[in-house]
């Protein structure tokens, strides 16, 4: 079965996954760039550690630049050959890690998820897909709190080509109310994934829209 390279799934022992994405974004008329670096490593078949770094810069407006990082440990529970659940905890810091507007101070994160992999017979071959859902809570040292629901669906639309949709819903303090949608086409070539897509975030006081490209590698 095919699975996503992210929660709630984990990496096999000593396996790794890395991804770098570059997003040309616009927030309330300001043009900028969002850089996203992500990595996972399997400590065992049950435990995976992750690390993420994001940075946002704006053309001619350096005062609005922001960055953030997050690191977590994830425990995956195989419920069957096609179902998996997870529990994850970690620490994070920085405004950019929450989207266009996030909490700045150091904080903790806890999340739980459920995912399913499946296959369907097409006219010429077996095609694969997956979906997942997660609930997350973030609490920062300055009192800022976030509650997030995440969901995603991916399916193989042609040989080695996937269409992946993801949705995030945020609630909480510090301008947290937002709805974010991302879709991307993924080309899988051996150990590499090449992606291109769009990201739209509708917040209570801002809107962000962007186009991105990314490259990922499995080790």
PDB file of C-alpha atoms in Angstrom:
ATOM      1  CA  UNK A   1       0.000   0.000   0.000  1.00  0.00           C
ATOM      2  CA  UNK A   2       1.109   3.560  -0.628  1.00  0.00           C
ATOM      3  CA  UNK A   3       1.296   5.943   2.306  1.00  0.00           C
ATOM      4  CA  UNK A   4       2.179   9.595   2.752  1.00  0.00           C
ATOM      5  CA  UNK A   5       5.603  10.696   3.944  1.00  0.00           C
ATOM      6  CA  UNK A   6       4.189  12.448   7.001  1.00  0.00           C
ATOM      7  CA  UNK A   7       2.020  11.923  10.055  1.00  0.00           C
ATOM      8  CA  UNK A   8       0.279   9.736  11.039  1.00  0.00           C
ATOM      9  CA  UNK A   9       2.633   7.346   9.219  1.00  0.00           C
ATOM     10  CA  UNK A  10       6.179   6.797  10.463  1.00  0.00           C
ATOM     11  CA  UNK A  11       9.477   5.945   8.857  1.00  0.00           C
ATOM     12  CA  UNK A  12      10.958   2.427   9.033  1.00  0.00           C
ATOM     13  CA  UNK A  13      13.977   2.012  11.277  1.00  0.00           C
ATOM     14  CA  UNK A  14      16.989   4.039   9.995  1.00  0.00           C
ATOM     15  CA  UNK A  15      14.984   5.303   6.999  1.00  0.00           C
ATOM     16  CA  UNK A  16      14.830   9.034   6.304  1.00  0.00           C
ATOM     17  CA  UNK A  17      12.748  11.472   4.281  1.00  0.00           C
ATOM     18  CA  UNK A  18      13.673  15.056   3.403  1.00  0.00           C
ATOM     19  CA  UNK A  19      11.740  17.785   1.590  1.00  0.00           C
ATOM     20  CA  UNK A  20      12.556  21.344   0.506  1.00  0.00           C
ATOM     21  CA  UNK A  21       9.844  23.691  -0.806  1.00  0.00           C
ATOM     22  CA  UNK A  22       9.955  27.228  -2.188  1.00  0.00           C
ATOM     23  CA  UNK A  23       6.715  29.230  -2.267  1.00  0.00           C
ATOM     24  CA  UNK A  24       6.184  32.556  -4.059  1.00  0.00           C
ATOM     25  CA  UNK A  25       3.536  34.101  -1.844  1.00  0.00           C
ATOM     26  CA  UNK A  26       1.382  37.208  -1.497  1.00  0.00           C
ATOM     27  CA  UNK A  27      -0.013  38.415   1.827  1.00  0.00           C
ATOM     28  CA  UNK A  28      -2.317  41.455   1.721  1.00  0.00           C
ATOM     29  CA  UNK A  29      -0.633  42.790  -1.412  1.00  0.00           C
ATOM     30  CA  UNK A  30       2.926  42.150  -0.198  1.00  0.00           C
ATOM     31  CA  UNK A  31       5.017  39.859  -2.409  1.00  0.00           C
ATOM     32  CA  UNK A  32       7.349  37.459  -0.678  1.00  0.00           C
ATOM     33  CA  UNK A  33       8.982  34.048  -0.452  1.00  0.00           C
ATOM     34  CA  UNK A  34       8.327  31.192   1.946  1.00  0.00           C
ATOM     35  CA  UNK A  35      11.063  28.578   2.398  1.00  0.00           C
ATOM     36  CA  UNK A  36      10.108  25.263   4.002  1.00  0.00           C
ATOM     37  CA  UNK A  37      12.607  22.541   5.015  1.00  0.00           C
ATOM     38  CA  UNK A  38      11.358  19.272   6.520  1.00  0.00           C
ATOM     39  CA  UNK A  39      12.940  15.957   7.568  1.00  0.00           C
ATOM     40  CA  UNK A  40      11.924  12.668   9.187  1.00  0.00           C
ATOM     41  CA  UNK A  41      14.069   9.829  10.556  1.00  0.00           C
ATOM     42  CA  UNK A  42      12.967   6.427  11.825  1.00  0.00           C
ATOM     43  CA  UNK A  43      14.454   5.590  15.206  1.00  0.00           C
ATOM     44  CA  UNK A  44      12.575   2.286  15.032  1.00  0.00           C
ATOM     45  CA  UNK A  45       9.590   0.902  13.166  1.00  0.00           C
ATOM     46  CA  UNK A  46       7.373   2.606  15.767  1.00  0.00           C
ATOM     47  CA  UNK A  47       9.178   5.874  16.573  1.00  0.00           C
ATOM     48  CA  UNK A  48       9.937   8.689  14.117  1.00  0.00           C
ATOM     49  CA  UNK A  49      11.583  12.030  14.852  1.00  0.00           C
ATOM     50  CA  UNK A  50      10.845  15.083  12.698  1.00  0.00           C
ATOM     51  CA  UNK A  51      12.311  18.547  12.197  1.00  0.00           C
ATOM     52  CA  UNK A  52      10.927  21.533  10.292  1.00  0.00           C
ATOM     53  CA  UNK A  53      12.164  25.058   9.524  1.00  0.00           C
ATOM     54  CA  UNK A  54      10.176  27.826   7.812  1.00  0.00           C
ATOM     55  CA  UNK A  55      11.178  31.343   6.828  1.00  0.00           C
ATOM     56  CA  UNK A  56       9.086  34.094   5.238  1.00  0.00           C
ATOM     57  CA  UNK A  57      10.633  37.150   3.567  1.00  0.00           C
ATOM     58  CA  UNK A  58       8.929  40.035   1.759  1.00  0.00           C
ATOM     59  CA  UNK A  59      10.259  42.152  -1.118  1.00  0.00           C
ATOM     60  CA  UNK A  60      11.440  45.539   0.254  1.00  0.00           C
ATOM     61  CA  UNK A  61       9.720  44.948   3.622  1.00  0.00           C
ATOM     62  CA  UNK A  62      12.327  43.284   5.844  1.00  0.00           C
ATOM     63  CA  UNK A  63      10.433  44.331   8.986  1.00  0.00           C
ATOM     64  CA  UNK A  64       7.791  41.687   8.204  1.00  0.00           C
ATOM     65  CA  UNK A  65      10.243  38.796   7.874  1.00  0.00           C
ATOM     66  CA  UNK A  66       9.641  35.821  10.151  1.00  0.00           C
ATOM     67  CA  UNK A  67      11.033  32.369  10.807  1.00  0.00           C
ATOM     68  CA  UNK A  68      10.187  29.367  12.934  1.00  0.00           C
ATOM     69  CA  UNK A  69      11.169  25.782  13.712  1.00  0.00           C
ATOM     70  CA  UNK A  70       9.577  22.639  15.118  1.00  0.00           C
ATOM     71  CA  UNK A  71      10.873  19.235  16.235  1.00  0.00           C
ATOM     72  CA  UNK A  72       8.731  16.289  17.338  1.00  0.00           C
ATOM     73  CA  UNK A  73       8.700  12.598  18.221  1.00  0.00           C
ATOM     74  CA  UNK A  74       5.914  10.489  16.701  1.00  0.00           C
ATOM     75  CA  UNK A  75       4.654   7.088  17.827  1.00  0.00           C
ATOM     76  CA  UNK A  76       2.769   5.199  15.115  1.00  0.00           C
ATOM     77  CA  UNK A  77       0.338   2.365  15.839  1.00  0.00           C
ATOM     78  CA  UNK A  78      -0.395  -0.092  13.017  1.00  0.00           C
ATOM     79  CA  UNK A  79      -4.064  -1.018  13.417  1.00  0.00           C
ATOM     80  CA  UNK A  80      -4.029  -3.256  10.313  1.00  0.00           C
ATOM     81  CA  UNK A  81      -2.254  -3.482   6.971  1.00  0.00           C
ATOM     82  CA  UNK A  82      -4.083  -0.365   5.767  1.00  0.00           C
ATOM     83  CA  UNK A  83      -4.946   1.599   8.947  1.00  0.00           C
ATOM     84  CA  UNK A  84      -2.533   3.490  11.194  1.00  0.00           C
ATOM     85  CA  UNK A  85      -2.930   5.815  14.187  1.00  0.00           C
ATOM     86  CA  UNK A  86      -0.360   8.116  15.757  1.00  0.00           C
ATOM     87  CA  UNK A  87       0.463  10.253  18.779  1.00  0.00           C
ATOM     88  CA  UNK A  88       3.065  13.021  18.534  1.00  0.00           C
ATOM     89  CA  UNK A  89       4.653  15.576  20.876  1.00  0.00           C
ATOM     90  CA  UNK A  90       7.291  18.232  20.337  1.00  0.00           C
ATOM     91  CA  UNK A  91       8.512  21.784  20.789  1.00  0.00           C
ATOM     92  CA  UNK A  92       8.350  24.732  18.397  1.00  0.00           C
ATOM     93  CA  UNK A  93       9.207  28.401  18.190  1.00  0.00           C
ATOM     94  CA  UNK A  94       8.685  31.311  15.835  1.00  0.00           C
ATOM     95  CA  UNK A  95       5.901  33.104  14.037  1.00  0.00           C
ATOM     96  CA  UNK A  96       6.359  31.512  10.593  1.00  0.00           C
ATOM     97  CA  UNK A  97       5.710  27.963  11.802  1.00  0.00           C
ATOM     98  CA  UNK A  98       2.009  28.756  12.202  1.00  0.00           C
ATOM     99  CA  UNK A  99       1.418  30.182   8.715  1.00  0.00           C
ATOM    100  CA  UNK A 100       1.277  33.821   7.713  1.00  0.00           C
ATOM    101  CA  UNK A 101       0.672  34.851  11.318  1.00  0.00           C
ATOM    102  CA  UNK A 102       1.639  32.669  14.252  1.00  0.00           C
ATOM    103  CA  UNK A 103       2.848  32.641  17.841  1.00  0.00           C
ATOM    104  CA  UNK A 104       6.386  33.928  18.361  1.00  0.00           C
ATOM    105  CA  UNK A 105       7.514  32.379  21.653  1.00  0.00           C
ATOM    106  CA  UNK A 106       8.685  28.849  22.440  1.00  0.00           C
ATOM    107  CA  UNK A 107       5.890  26.361  22.945  1.00  0.00           C
ATOM    108  CA  UNK A 108       4.818  22.739  22.967  1.00  0.00           C
ATOM    109  CA  UNK A 109       2.714  20.744  20.535  1.00  0.00           C
ATOM    110  CA  UNK A 110       0.646  17.577  20.904  1.00  0.00           C
ATOM    111  CA  UNK A 111      -1.277  15.831  18.121  1.00  0.00           C
ATOM    112  CA  UNK A 112      -3.110  12.631  17.318  1.00  0.00           C
ATOM    113  CA  UNK A 113      -3.985  11.202  13.923  1.00  0.00           C
ATOM    114  CA  UNK A 114      -5.628   8.440  11.923  1.00  0.00           C
ATOM    115  CA  UNK A 115      -4.842   7.366   8.359  1.00  0.00           C
ATOM    116  CA  UNK A 116      -5.903   4.819   5.767  1.00  0.00           C
ATOM    117  CA  UNK A 117      -4.195   3.497   2.610  1.00  0.00           C
ATOM    118  CA  UNK A 118      -6.188   1.883  -0.186  1.00  0.00           C
ATOM    119  CA  UNK A 119      -5.994   0.623  -3.751  1.00  0.00           C
ATOM    120  CA  UNK A 120      -8.424   0.508  -6.651  1.00  0.00           C
ATOM    121  CA  UNK A 121      -8.370  -1.403  -9.886  1.00  0.00           C
ATOM    122  CA  UNK A 122      -8.354   0.839 -12.960  1.00  0.00           C
ATOM    123  CA  UNK A 123      -8.661  -0.270 -16.567  1.00  0.00           C
ATOM    124  CA  UNK A 124      -4.959  -1.005 -16.939  1.00  0.00           C
ATOM    125  CA  UNK A 125      -3.481  -1.381 -13.450  1.00  0.00           C
ATOM    126  CA  UNK A 126      -3.868  -1.055  -9.718  1.00  0.00           C
ATOM    127  CA  UNK A 127      -3.894   2.541  -8.501  1.00  0.00           C
ATOM    128  CA  UNK A 128      -3.231   3.653  -4.934  1.00  0.00           C
ATOM    129  CA  UNK A 129      -4.425   6.347  -2.576  1.00  0.00           C
ATOM    130  CA  UNK A 130      -4.582   7.458   1.023  1.00  0.00           C
ATOM    131  CA  UNK A 131      -6.330   9.836   3.399  1.00  0.00           C
ATOM    132  CA  UNK A 132      -5.490  11.093   6.874  1.00  0.00           C
ATOM    133  CA  UNK A 133      -6.871  13.332   9.623  1.00  0.00           C
ATOM    134  CA  UNK A 134      -5.146  14.902  12.615  1.00  0.00           C
ATOM    135  CA  UNK A 135      -6.027  17.087  15.608  1.00  0.00           C
ATOM    136  CA  UNK A 136      -3.293  19.260  17.125  1.00  0.00           C
ATOM    137  CA  UNK A 137      -2.926  21.661  20.050  1.00  0.00           C
ATOM    138  CA  UNK A 138      -0.122  24.198  20.550  1.00  0.00           C
ATOM    139  CA  UNK A 139       0.555  26.177  23.740  1.00  0.00           C
ATOM    140  CA  UNK A 140       3.248  28.867  23.925  1.00  0.00           C
ATOM    141  CA  UNK A 141       5.040  30.416  26.876  1.00  0.00           C
ATOM    142  CA  UNK A 142       3.501  33.847  26.255  1.00  0.00           C
ATOM    143  CA  UNK A 143      -0.039  32.465  26.569  1.00  0.00           C
ATOM    144  CA  UNK A 144      -0.700  32.106  22.836  1.00  0.00           C
ATOM    145  CA  UNK A 145      -2.648  28.936  22.041  1.00  0.00           C
ATOM    146  CA  UNK A 146      -3.673  27.217  18.817  1.00  0.00           C
ATOM    147  CA  UNK A 147      -6.044  24.364  17.986  1.00  0.00           C
ATOM    148  CA  UNK A 148      -5.774  22.816  14.535  1.00  0.00           C
ATOM    149  CA  UNK A 149      -7.603  20.208  12.490  1.00  0.00           C
ATOM    150  CA  UNK A 150      -5.763  18.798   9.472  1.00  0.00           C
ATOM    151  CA  UNK A 151      -6.978  16.471   6.737  1.00  0.00           C
ATOM    152  CA  UNK A 152      -5.511  15.218   3.488  1.00  0.00           C
ATOM    153  CA  UNK A 153      -6.348  13.012   0.533  1.00  0.00           C
ATOM    154  CA  UNK A 154      -4.018  11.698  -2.147  1.00  0.00           C
ATOM    155  CA  UNK A 155      -4.542   9.440  -5.129  1.00  0.00           C
ATOM    156  CA  UNK A 156      -2.536   8.173  -8.057  1.00  0.00           C
ATOM    157  CA  UNK A 157      -4.058   9.772 -11.162  1.00  0.00           C
ATOM    158  CA  UNK A 158      -1.540   8.287 -13.654  1.00  0.00           C
ATOM    159  CA  UNK A 159       1.544   6.119 -13.452  1.00  0.00           C
ATOM    160  CA  UNK A 160       3.896   7.777 -10.914  1.00  0.00           C
ATOM    161  CA  UNK A 161       1.743  10.937 -10.792  1.00  0.00           C
ATOM    162  CA  UNK A 162      -0.256  11.811  -7.678  1.00  0.00           C
ATOM    163  CA  UNK A 163      -2.764  14.526  -6.847  1.00  0.00           C
ATOM    164  CA  UNK A 164      -2.689  15.502  -3.155  1.00  0.00           C
ATOM    165  CA  UNK A 165      -5.100  17.873  -1.381  1.00  0.00           C
ATOM    166  CA  UNK A 166      -4.676  19.097   2.200  1.00  0.00           C
ATOM    167  CA  UNK A 167      -6.871  21.263   4.428  1.00  0.00           C
ATOM    168  CA  UNK A 168      -6.038  23.024   7.730  1.00  0.00           C
ATOM    169  CA  UNK A 169      -8.490  24.728  10.100  1.00  0.00           C
ATOM    170  CA  UNK A 170      -7.010  26.862  12.914  1.00  0.00           C
ATOM    171  CA  UNK A 171      -8.668  28.386  15.985  1.00  0.00           C
ATOM    172  CA  UNK A 172      -7.151  30.115  19.010  1.00  0.00           C
ATOM    173  CA  UNK A 173      -5.543  33.351  20.133  1.00  0.00           C
ATOM    174  CA  UNK A 174      -3.307  35.814  18.288  1.00  0.00           C
ATOM    175  CA  UNK A 175      -5.185  36.018  14.972  1.00  0.00           C
ATOM    176  CA  UNK A 176      -5.390  32.232  14.768  1.00  0.00           C
ATOM    177  CA  UNK A 177      -8.693  31.816  12.949  1.00  0.00           C
ATOM    178  CA  UNK A 178      -7.826  30.641   9.445  1.00  0.00           C
ATOM    179  CA  UNK A 179      -8.688  28.138   6.751  1.00  0.00           C
ATOM    180  CA  UNK A 180      -5.866  26.900   4.544  1.00  0.00           C
ATOM    181  CA  UNK A 181      -6.033  24.693   1.445  1.00  0.00           C
ATOM    182  CA  UNK A 182      -3.138  23.248  -0.531  1.00  0.00           C
ATOM    183  CA  UNK A 183      -3.131  21.068  -3.608  1.00  0.00           C
ATOM    184  CA  UNK A 184      -0.182  19.700  -5.509  1.00  0.00           C
ATOM    185  CA  UNK A 185       0.750  17.334  -8.282  1.00  0.00           C
ATOM    186  CA  UNK A 186       3.555  14.948  -7.335  1.00  0.00           C
ATOM    187  CA  UNK A 187       5.819  13.123  -9.784  1.00  0.00           C
ATOM    188  CA  UNK A 188       7.513  10.102  -8.188  1.00  0.00           C
ATOM    189  CA  UNK A 189      10.784   9.042  -9.799  1.00  0.00           C
ATOM    190  CA  UNK A 190      12.635   6.414  -7.805  1.00  0.00           C
ATOM    191  CA  UNK A 191      13.690   7.894  -4.457  1.00  0.00           C
ATOM    192  CA  UNK A 192      12.654  11.431  -5.506  1.00  0.00           C
ATOM    193  CA  UNK A 193       9.342  13.296  -5.495  1.00  0.00           C
ATOM    194  CA  UNK A 194       8.936  16.489  -7.537  1.00  0.00           C
ATOM    195  CA  UNK A 195       5.913  18.647  -6.690  1.00  0.00           C
ATOM    196  CA  UNK A 196       4.167  21.803  -7.855  1.00  0.00           C
ATOM    197  CA  UNK A 197       0.992  23.319  -6.486  1.00  0.00           C
ATOM    198  CA  UNK A 198      -0.783  26.199  -4.809  1.00  0.00           C
ATOM    199  CA  UNK A 199      -1.530  27.292  -1.246  1.00  0.00           C
ATOM    200  CA  UNK A 200      -4.362  29.604  -0.149  1.00  0.00           C
ATOM    201  CA  UNK A 201      -4.926  30.726   3.446  1.00  0.00           C
ATOM    202  CA  UNK A 202      -7.957  32.761   4.503  1.00  0.00           C
ATOM    203  CA  UNK A 203      -7.396  34.353   7.906  1.00  0.00           C
ATOM    204  CA  UNK A 204      -9.452  36.675  10.038  1.00  0.00           C
ATOM    205  CA  UNK A 205      -7.196  39.671   9.284  1.00  0.00           C
ATOM    206  CA  UNK A 206      -5.187  38.508   6.271  1.00  0.00           C
ATOM    207  CA  UNK A 207      -5.186  36.401   3.130  1.00  0.00           C
ATOM    208  CA  UNK A 208      -2.210  34.524   1.740  1.00  0.00           C
ATOM    209  CA  UNK A 209      -1.938  32.942  -1.705  1.00  0.00           C
ATOM    210  CA  UNK A 210       1.070  31.345  -3.321  1.00  0.00           C
ATOM    211  CA  UNK A 211       2.508  28.924  -5.844  1.00  0.00           C
ATOM    212  CA  UNK A 212       5.221  26.491  -4.817  1.00  0.00           C
ATOM    213  CA  UNK A 213       7.639  23.880  -6.094  1.00  0.00           C
ATOM    214  CA  UNK A 214       9.362  21.245  -3.986  1.00  0.00           C
ATOM    215  CA  UNK A 215      11.706  18.291  -4.179  1.00  0.00           C
ATOM    216  CA  UNK A 216      11.802  15.401  -1.704  1.00  0.00           C
ATOM    217  CA  UNK A 217      14.069  12.382  -1.292  1.00  0.00           C
ATOM    218  CA  UNK A 218      13.743   9.105   0.583  1.00  0.00           C
ATOM    219  CA  UNK A 219      16.832   7.448   2.060  1.00  0.00           C
TER     220      UNK A 219
END
